[in-house]
Amino acid sequence: MASMIDIILAFTLGGILLIIILNANDVASTHASLLNGDMLVQQMLVSITQILEGEIRNMGFNVPVGSPAIINANDTLITFLSDLYADGTTDTVGYYLGSLSELQQTQHDSDRLLHRKVNSDPAFSLGAVTRFSLRYFSQGLIDTLIPPRPGQPYWIARRPGGTFVENPFDYREIKVIELTLEVQNPYALYKRADDPTVGAGSSLYSSSMWRQTRLASQNLRR
């Protein structure tokens, strides 16, 4: 009888130990996936911001004094002039957010390609982002300059004393840019098994965000 009890206790303790080991392996695997996902999105974010921030800080380089360095801008697009290769030639550089349809094959329903275009060369994708937004300010952040959007066909300047329509708008008013960039892993770390949708709110993605609130080129201050 004692031997039978010993056998039962041994099986019970062995089963408990096995469950603990399996749970530990599952936790370790989850943590490893989170760590790898975080490292991936951080590397993607750094590689994009290094190019983007460097070129925006140099916008207007070798552009004649008094000429606008920025020639087009809105919430998700900016086009400016700069001498990229320091060869005395003015280049036209543009960054813009692509459409959702470009990345329909991913699990994420909010990721888009961030494109870079130089002169007449084909646009080049810097990578997938979930947010690329721009805000514009005048010298000393006195005016908030709001670009056209649906229902608002003109630029608007919010300054002490009121809100004013800027038509036509002089891009030379832009002196400071706030840039927000977010990158998320296109593949969900967690998703409810009973959720048939793609990229729904029940999904969990590794995410990394970068915001530069005082991004300005010294060439814009001339």
PDB file of C-alpha atoms in Angstrom:
ATOM      1  CA  MET A   1       0.000   0.000   0.000  1.00  0.00           C
ATOM      2  CA  ALA A   2       2.837   2.357   0.910  1.00  0.00           C
ATOM      3  CA  SER A   3       4.538   1.597  -2.397  1.00  0.00           C
ATOM      4  CA  MET A   4       1.355   2.466  -4.319  1.00  0.00           C
ATOM      5  CA  ILE A   5       1.086   5.805  -2.472  1.00  0.00           C
ATOM      6  CA  ASP A   6       4.727   6.547  -3.246  1.00  0.00           C
ATOM      7  CA  ILE A   7       4.126   5.836  -6.940  1.00  0.00           C
ATOM      8  CA  ILE A   8       1.044   8.096  -7.031  1.00  0.00           C
ATOM      9  CA  LEU A   9       2.927  10.908  -5.278  1.00  0.00           C
ATOM     10  CA  ALA A  10       5.848  10.520  -7.674  1.00  0.00           C
ATOM     11  CA  PHE A  11       3.553  10.758 -10.721  1.00  0.00           C
ATOM     12  CA  THR A  12       1.754  13.768  -9.205  1.00  0.00           C
ATOM     13  CA  LEU A  13       4.959  15.631  -8.425  1.00  0.00           C
ATOM     14  CA  GLY A  14       6.367  14.718 -11.834  1.00  0.00           C
ATOM     15  CA  GLY A  15       3.256  16.076 -13.560  1.00  0.00           C
ATOM     16  CA  ILE A  16       3.424  19.327 -11.591  1.00  0.00           C
ATOM     17  CA  LEU A  17       7.113  19.701 -12.435  1.00  0.00           C
ATOM     18  CA  LEU A  18       6.397  19.071 -16.126  1.00  0.00           C
ATOM     19  CA  ILE A  19       3.670  21.743 -16.159  1.00  0.00           C
ATOM     20  CA  ILE A  20       6.046  24.236 -14.508  1.00  0.00           C
ATOM     21  CA  ILE A  21       8.740  23.509 -17.106  1.00  0.00           C
ATOM     22  CA  LEU A  22       6.291  23.877 -20.010  1.00  0.00           C
ATOM     23  CA  ASN A  23       4.976  27.178 -18.625  1.00  0.00           C
ATOM     24  CA  ALA A  24       8.519  28.458 -18.141  1.00  0.00           C
ATOM     25  CA  ASN A  25       9.380  27.581 -21.733  1.00  0.00           C
ATOM     26  CA  ASP A  26       6.243  29.348 -22.968  1.00  0.00           C
ATOM     27  CA  VAL A  27       7.057  32.503 -20.964  1.00  0.00           C
ATOM     28  CA  ALA A  28      10.659  32.472 -22.199  1.00  0.00           C
ATOM     29  CA  SER A  29       9.501  32.071 -25.797  1.00  0.00           C
ATOM     30  CA  THR A  30       7.028  34.953 -25.449  1.00  0.00           C
ATOM     31  CA  HIS A  31       9.672  37.228 -23.931  1.00  0.00           C
ATOM     32  CA  ALA A  32      12.119  36.312 -26.702  1.00  0.00           C
ATOM     33  CA  SER A  33       9.523  37.155 -29.356  1.00  0.00           C
ATOM     34  CA  LEU A  34       8.799  40.497 -27.695  1.00  0.00           C
ATOM     35  CA  LEU A  35      12.505  41.312 -27.454  1.00  0.00           C
ATOM     36  CA  ASN A  36      13.185  40.365 -31.071  1.00  0.00           C
ATOM     37  CA  GLY A  37      10.148  42.335 -32.258  1.00  0.00           C
ATOM     38  CA  ASP A  38      11.206  45.405 -30.280  1.00  0.00           C
ATOM     39  CA  MET A  39      14.762  45.232 -31.624  1.00  0.00           C
ATOM     40  CA  LEU A  40      13.498  44.887 -35.200  1.00  0.00           C
ATOM     41  CA  VAL A  41      11.224  47.931 -35.099  1.00  0.00           C
ATOM     42  CA  GLN A  42      13.871  50.025 -33.317  1.00  0.00           C
ATOM     43  CA  GLN A  43      16.426  49.190 -36.008  1.00  0.00           C
ATOM     44  CA  MET A  44      13.907  50.058 -38.726  1.00  0.00           C
ATOM     45  CA  LEU A  45      13.061  53.344 -37.014  1.00  0.00           C
ATOM     46  CA  VAL A  46      16.718  54.345 -36.580  1.00  0.00           C
ATOM     47  CA  SER A  47      17.588  53.607 -40.210  1.00  0.00           C
ATOM     48  CA  ILE A  48      14.677  55.749 -41.463  1.00  0.00           C
ATOM     49  CA  THR A  49      15.191  58.668 -39.080  1.00  0.00           C
ATOM     50  CA  GLN A  50      18.912  58.944 -39.815  1.00  0.00           C
ATOM     51  CA  ILE A  51      18.204  59.638 -43.487  1.00  0.00           C
ATOM     52  CA  LEU A  52      15.090  61.727 -42.926  1.00  0.00           C
ATOM     53  CA  GLU A  53      16.417  63.970 -40.159  1.00  0.00           C
ATOM     54  CA  GLY A  54      19.760  64.533 -41.875  1.00  0.00           C
ATOM     55  CA  GLU A  55      18.228  65.671 -45.150  1.00  0.00           C
ATOM     56  CA  ILE A  56      15.575  67.884 -43.563  1.00  0.00           C
ATOM     57  CA  ARG A  57      18.211  69.628 -41.455  1.00  0.00           C
ATOM     58  CA  ASN A  58      20.119  70.365 -44.678  1.00  0.00           C
ATOM     59  CA  MET A  59      17.123  71.548 -46.697  1.00  0.00           C
ATOM     60  CA  GLY A  60      17.817  74.806 -48.480  1.00  0.00           C
ATOM     61  CA  PHE A  61      21.563  74.157 -48.697  1.00  0.00           C
ATOM     62  CA  ASN A  62      23.026  76.114 -51.632  1.00  0.00           C
ATOM     63  CA  VAL A  63      19.576  77.481 -52.498  1.00  0.00           C
ATOM     64  CA  PRO A  64      19.755  81.230 -53.311  1.00  0.00           C
ATOM     65  CA  VAL A  65      18.963  83.499 -50.373  1.00  0.00           C
ATOM     66  CA  GLY A  66      15.349  84.654 -50.554  1.00  0.00           C
ATOM     67  CA  SER A  67      14.188  81.646 -52.558  1.00  0.00           C
ATOM     68  CA  PRO A  68      11.847  79.172 -50.836  1.00  0.00           C
ATOM     69  CA  ALA A  69      13.537  75.966 -49.707  1.00  0.00           C
ATOM     70  CA  ILE A  70      10.191  74.185 -49.228  1.00  0.00           C
ATOM     71  CA  ILE A  71       8.077  73.995 -52.372  1.00  0.00           C
ATOM     72  CA  ASN A  72       5.242  71.703 -51.239  1.00  0.00           C
ATOM     73  CA  ALA A  73       4.002  70.443 -47.886  1.00  0.00           C
ATOM     74  CA  ASN A  74       1.046  68.952 -46.076  1.00  0.00           C
ATOM     75  CA  ASP A  75       0.393  66.626 -43.126  1.00  0.00           C
ATOM     76  CA  THR A  76       2.056  63.593 -44.741  1.00  0.00           C
ATOM     77  CA  LEU A  77       4.233  65.075 -47.492  1.00  0.00           C
ATOM     78  CA  ILE A  78       7.129  67.484 -47.823  1.00  0.00           C
ATOM     79  CA  THR A  79       9.103  68.516 -50.904  1.00  0.00           C
ATOM     80  CA  PHE A  80      12.122  70.779 -50.621  1.00  0.00           C
ATOM     81  CA  LEU A  81      15.231  71.979 -52.428  1.00  0.00           C
ATOM     82  CA  SER A  82      18.779  71.174 -51.399  1.00  0.00           C
ATOM     83  CA  ASP A  83      22.212  70.524 -52.853  1.00  0.00           C
ATOM     84  CA  LEU A  84      22.359  66.880 -51.772  1.00  0.00           C
ATOM     85  CA  TYR A  85      25.730  66.051 -53.251  1.00  0.00           C
ATOM     86  CA  ALA A  86      27.438  69.447 -52.729  1.00  0.00           C
ATOM     87  CA  ASP A  87      28.108  69.708 -56.454  1.00  0.00           C
ATOM     88  CA  GLY A  88      26.473  73.084 -56.997  1.00  0.00           C
ATOM     89  CA  THR A  89      23.287  71.544 -58.415  1.00  0.00           C
ATOM     90  CA  THR A  90      19.944  72.113 -56.711  1.00  0.00           C
ATOM     91  CA  ASP A  91      18.064  68.860 -56.107  1.00  0.00           C
ATOM     92  CA  THR A  92      14.361  68.392 -55.443  1.00  0.00           C
ATOM     93  CA  VAL A  93      13.779  65.993 -52.550  1.00  0.00           C
ATOM     94  CA  GLY A  94      10.404  64.653 -51.503  1.00  0.00           C
ATOM     95  CA  TYR A  95       9.098  62.432 -48.715  1.00  0.00           C
ATOM     96  CA  TYR A  96       5.536  61.187 -48.758  1.00  0.00           C
ATOM     97  CA  LEU A  97       3.351  58.491 -47.250  1.00  0.00           C
ATOM     98  CA  GLY A  98       2.102  55.780 -49.586  1.00  0.00           C
ATOM     99  CA  SER A  99      -1.388  54.290 -49.691  1.00  0.00           C
ATOM    100  CA  LEU A 100      -2.675  51.397 -47.592  1.00  0.00           C
ATOM    101  CA  SER A 101      -3.122  49.302 -50.740  1.00  0.00           C
ATOM    102  CA  GLU A 102       0.655  49.043 -51.179  1.00  0.00           C
ATOM    103  CA  LEU A 103       0.966  46.682 -48.193  1.00  0.00           C
ATOM    104  CA  GLN A 104      -2.221  44.640 -48.319  1.00  0.00           C
ATOM    105  CA  GLN A 105      -0.243  41.414 -47.909  1.00  0.00           C
ATOM    106  CA  THR A 106       0.857  42.157 -44.327  1.00  0.00           C
ATOM    107  CA  GLN A 107      -1.103  41.302 -41.168  1.00  0.00           C
ATOM    108  CA  HIS A 108      -1.121  44.959 -40.144  1.00  0.00           C
ATOM    109  CA  ASP A 109      -3.902  47.111 -41.581  1.00  0.00           C
ATOM    110  CA  SER A 110      -2.260  50.472 -40.783  1.00  0.00           C
ATOM    111  CA  ASP A 111       1.258  50.155 -42.180  1.00  0.00           C
ATOM    112  CA  ARG A 112       2.274  52.161 -45.244  1.00  0.00           C
ATOM    113  CA  LEU A 113       5.449  52.694 -47.206  1.00  0.00           C
ATOM    114  CA  LEU A 114       7.381  55.901 -46.632  1.00  0.00           C
ATOM    115  CA  HIS A 115       8.713  57.014 -50.007  1.00  0.00           C
ATOM    116  CA  ARG A 116      11.692  59.211 -50.850  1.00  0.00           C
ATOM    117  CA  LYS A 117      11.992  60.787 -54.291  1.00  0.00           C
ATOM    118  CA  VAL A 118      14.918  62.796 -55.661  1.00  0.00           C
ATOM    119  CA  ASN A 119      14.522  64.835 -58.852  1.00  0.00           C
ATOM    120  CA  SER A 120      13.062  62.716 -61.659  1.00  0.00           C
ATOM    121  CA  ASP A 121      14.398  59.420 -60.284  1.00  0.00           C
ATOM    122  CA  PRO A 122      11.880  56.704 -59.370  1.00  0.00           C
ATOM    123  CA  ALA A 123      10.592  56.896 -55.814  1.00  0.00           C
ATOM    124  CA  PHE A 124      12.441  54.726 -53.303  1.00  0.00           C
ATOM    125  CA  SER A 125      10.785  53.150 -50.263  1.00  0.00           C
ATOM    126  CA  LEU A 126      12.589  53.722 -46.954  1.00  0.00           C
ATOM    127  CA  GLY A 127      10.443  51.160 -45.166  1.00  0.00           C
ATOM    128  CA  ALA A 128       7.019  50.512 -43.683  1.00  0.00           C
ATOM    129  CA  VAL A 129       5.663  52.924 -41.072  1.00  0.00           C
ATOM    130  CA  THR A 130       2.359  53.238 -39.251  1.00  0.00           C
ATOM    131  CA  ARG A 131       2.611  56.991 -38.778  1.00  0.00           C
ATOM    132  CA  PHE A 132       4.355  59.817 -40.615  1.00  0.00           C
ATOM    133  CA  SER A 133       3.001  63.239 -39.733  1.00  0.00           C
ATOM    134  CA  LEU A 134       4.318  66.775 -40.078  1.00  0.00           C
ATOM    135  CA  ARG A 135       3.447  70.050 -38.341  1.00  0.00           C
ATOM    136  CA  TYR A 136       4.754  73.455 -39.341  1.00  0.00           C
ATOM    137  CA  PHE A 137       5.590  76.606 -37.394  1.00  0.00           C
ATOM    138  CA  SER A 138       6.877  80.094 -38.047  1.00  0.00           C
ATOM    139  CA  GLN A 139      10.012  81.645 -36.551  1.00  0.00           C
ATOM    140  CA  GLY A 140      10.028  81.285 -32.768  1.00  0.00           C
ATOM    141  CA  LEU A 141       6.991  78.969 -32.910  1.00  0.00           C
ATOM    142  CA  ILE A 142       4.762  82.065 -32.869  1.00  0.00           C
ATOM    143  CA  ASP A 143       2.448  80.813 -35.629  1.00  0.00           C
ATOM    144  CA  THR A 144       1.103  77.308 -36.109  1.00  0.00           C
ATOM    145  CA  LEU A 145       0.797  76.809 -39.866  1.00  0.00           C
ATOM    146  CA  ILE A 146      -1.914  74.312 -40.825  1.00  0.00           C
ATOM    147  CA  PRO A 147      -1.813  72.923 -44.382  1.00  0.00           C
ATOM    148  CA  PRO A 148      -4.883  72.343 -46.570  1.00  0.00           C
ATOM    149  CA  ARG A 149      -6.982  69.272 -45.835  1.00  0.00           C
ATOM    150  CA  PRO A 150     -10.487  68.021 -46.734  1.00  0.00           C
ATOM    151  CA  GLY A 151     -12.933  70.832 -46.054  1.00  0.00           C
ATOM    152  CA  GLN A 152     -10.107  73.348 -45.666  1.00  0.00           C
ATOM    153  CA  PRO A 153      -8.709  74.366 -49.077  1.00  0.00           C
ATOM    154  CA  TYR A 154      -6.198  76.948 -47.817  1.00  0.00           C
ATOM    155  CA  TRP A 155      -3.326  77.214 -45.379  1.00  0.00           C
ATOM    156  CA  ILE A 156      -4.321  78.610 -41.986  1.00  0.00           C
ATOM    157  CA  ALA A 157      -2.093  80.470 -39.537  1.00  0.00           C
ATOM    158  CA  ARG A 158      -2.966  80.333 -35.848  1.00  0.00           C
ATOM    159  CA  ARG A 159      -1.223  83.125 -34.029  1.00  0.00           C
ATOM    160  CA  PRO A 160      -1.813  85.317 -30.974  1.00  0.00           C
ATOM    161  CA  GLY A 161      -4.858  87.356 -31.818  1.00  0.00           C
ATOM    162  CA  GLY A 162      -6.719  84.857 -33.958  1.00  0.00           C
ATOM    163  CA  THR A 163      -6.756  82.443 -36.872  1.00  0.00           C
ATOM    164  CA  PHE A 164      -6.036  83.727 -40.357  1.00  0.00           C
ATOM    165  CA  VAL A 165      -6.373  82.268 -43.855  1.00  0.00           C
ATOM    166  CA  GLU A 166      -3.106  82.354 -45.815  1.00  0.00           C
ATOM    167  CA  ASN A 167      -4.035  82.528 -49.507  1.00  0.00           C
ATOM    168  CA  PRO A 168      -1.718  82.462 -51.291  1.00  0.00           C
ATOM    169  CA  PHE A 169       0.662  80.797 -48.852  1.00  0.00           C
ATOM    170  CA  ASP A 170       4.356  81.648 -48.804  1.00  0.00           C
ATOM    171  CA  TYR A 171       6.352  78.526 -47.919  1.00  0.00           C
ATOM    172  CA  ARG A 172       9.134  80.778 -46.653  1.00  0.00           C
ATOM    173  CA  GLU A 173       6.994  81.288 -43.543  1.00  0.00           C
ATOM    174  CA  ILE A 174       7.870  77.738 -42.443  1.00  0.00           C
ATOM    175  CA  LYS A 175      10.891  77.862 -40.135  1.00  0.00           C
ATOM    176  CA  VAL A 176      10.364  74.911 -37.784  1.00  0.00           C
ATOM    177  CA  ILE A 177       8.967  71.429 -38.421  1.00  0.00           C
ATOM    178  CA  GLU A 178       7.614  68.876 -35.965  1.00  0.00           C
ATOM    179  CA  LEU A 179       8.033  65.364 -37.305  1.00  0.00           C
ATOM    180  CA  THR A 180       6.440  62.249 -35.825  1.00  0.00           C
ATOM    181  CA  LEU A 181       7.340  58.783 -37.038  1.00  0.00           C
ATOM    182  CA  GLU A 182       6.096  55.422 -35.770  1.00  0.00           C
ATOM    183  CA  VAL A 183       7.156  51.953 -36.861  1.00  0.00           C
ATOM    184  CA  GLN A 184       5.374  48.749 -35.869  1.00  0.00           C
ATOM    185  CA  ASN A 185       6.184  45.148 -36.643  1.00  0.00           C
ATOM    186  CA  PRO A 186       3.945  44.064 -39.555  1.00  0.00           C
ATOM    187  CA  TYR A 187       3.324  40.720 -37.834  1.00  0.00           C
ATOM    188  CA  ALA A 188       1.256  40.528 -34.680  1.00  0.00           C
ATOM    189  CA  LEU A 189       2.845  39.155 -31.519  1.00  0.00           C
ATOM    190  CA  TYR A 190      -0.585  38.226 -30.216  1.00  0.00           C
ATOM    191  CA  LYS A 191      -3.960  37.814 -31.867  1.00  0.00           C
ATOM    192  CA  ARG A 192      -7.195  36.281 -30.626  1.00  0.00           C
ATOM    193  CA  ALA A 193      -7.767  32.938 -32.293  1.00  0.00           C
ATOM    194  CA  ASP A 194     -11.462  33.736 -32.853  1.00  0.00           C
ATOM    195  CA  ASP A 195     -10.727  37.089 -34.540  1.00  0.00           C
ATOM    196  CA  PRO A 196     -10.865  36.648 -38.353  1.00  0.00           C
ATOM    197  CA  THR A 197      -9.959  40.257 -39.161  1.00  0.00           C
ATOM    198  CA  VAL A 198      -6.525  41.519 -40.133  1.00  0.00           C
ATOM    199  CA  GLY A 199      -4.754  44.008 -37.891  1.00  0.00           C
ATOM    200  CA  ALA A 200      -7.707  44.511 -35.584  1.00  0.00           C
ATOM    201  CA  GLY A 201      -7.543  46.208 -32.220  1.00  0.00           C
ATOM    202  CA  SER A 202      -7.225  42.846 -30.472  1.00  0.00           C
ATOM    203  CA  SER A 203      -3.786  42.332 -32.043  1.00  0.00           C
ATOM    204  CA  LEU A 204      -0.548  43.280 -30.299  1.00  0.00           C
ATOM    205  CA  TYR A 205       2.401  44.670 -32.284  1.00  0.00           C
ATOM    206  CA  SER A 206       5.910  45.701 -31.305  1.00  0.00           C
ATOM    207  CA  SER A 207       6.068  49.466 -31.706  1.00  0.00           C
ATOM    208  CA  SER A 208       8.607  52.289 -31.593  1.00  0.00           C
ATOM    209  CA  MET A 209       7.944  56.029 -31.989  1.00  0.00           C
ATOM    210  CA  TRP A 210      10.227  59.011 -32.684  1.00  0.00           C
ATOM    211  CA  ARG A 211       9.247  62.663 -32.500  1.00  0.00           C
ATOM    212  CA  GLN A 212      11.414  65.665 -33.272  1.00  0.00           C
ATOM    213  CA  THR A 213       9.667  68.822 -32.101  1.00  0.00           C
ATOM    214  CA  ARG A 214      12.276  71.403 -33.095  1.00  0.00           C
ATOM    215  CA  LEU A 215      13.474  70.159 -36.458  1.00  0.00           C
ATOM    216  CA  ALA A 216      14.773  73.121 -38.426  1.00  0.00           C
ATOM    217  CA  SER A 217      17.432  73.810 -40.994  1.00  0.00           C
ATOM    218  CA  GLN A 218      19.641  76.835 -40.439  1.00  0.00           C
ATOM    219  CA  ASN A 219      19.054  77.579 -44.129  1.00  0.00           C
ATOM    220  CA  LEU A 220      15.354  78.256 -43.413  1.00  0.00           C
ATOM    221  CA  ARG A 221      16.244  81.120 -41.081  1.00  0.00           C
ATOM    222  CA  ARG A 222      17.830  83.256 -43.767  1.00  0.00           C
TER     223      ARG A 222
END
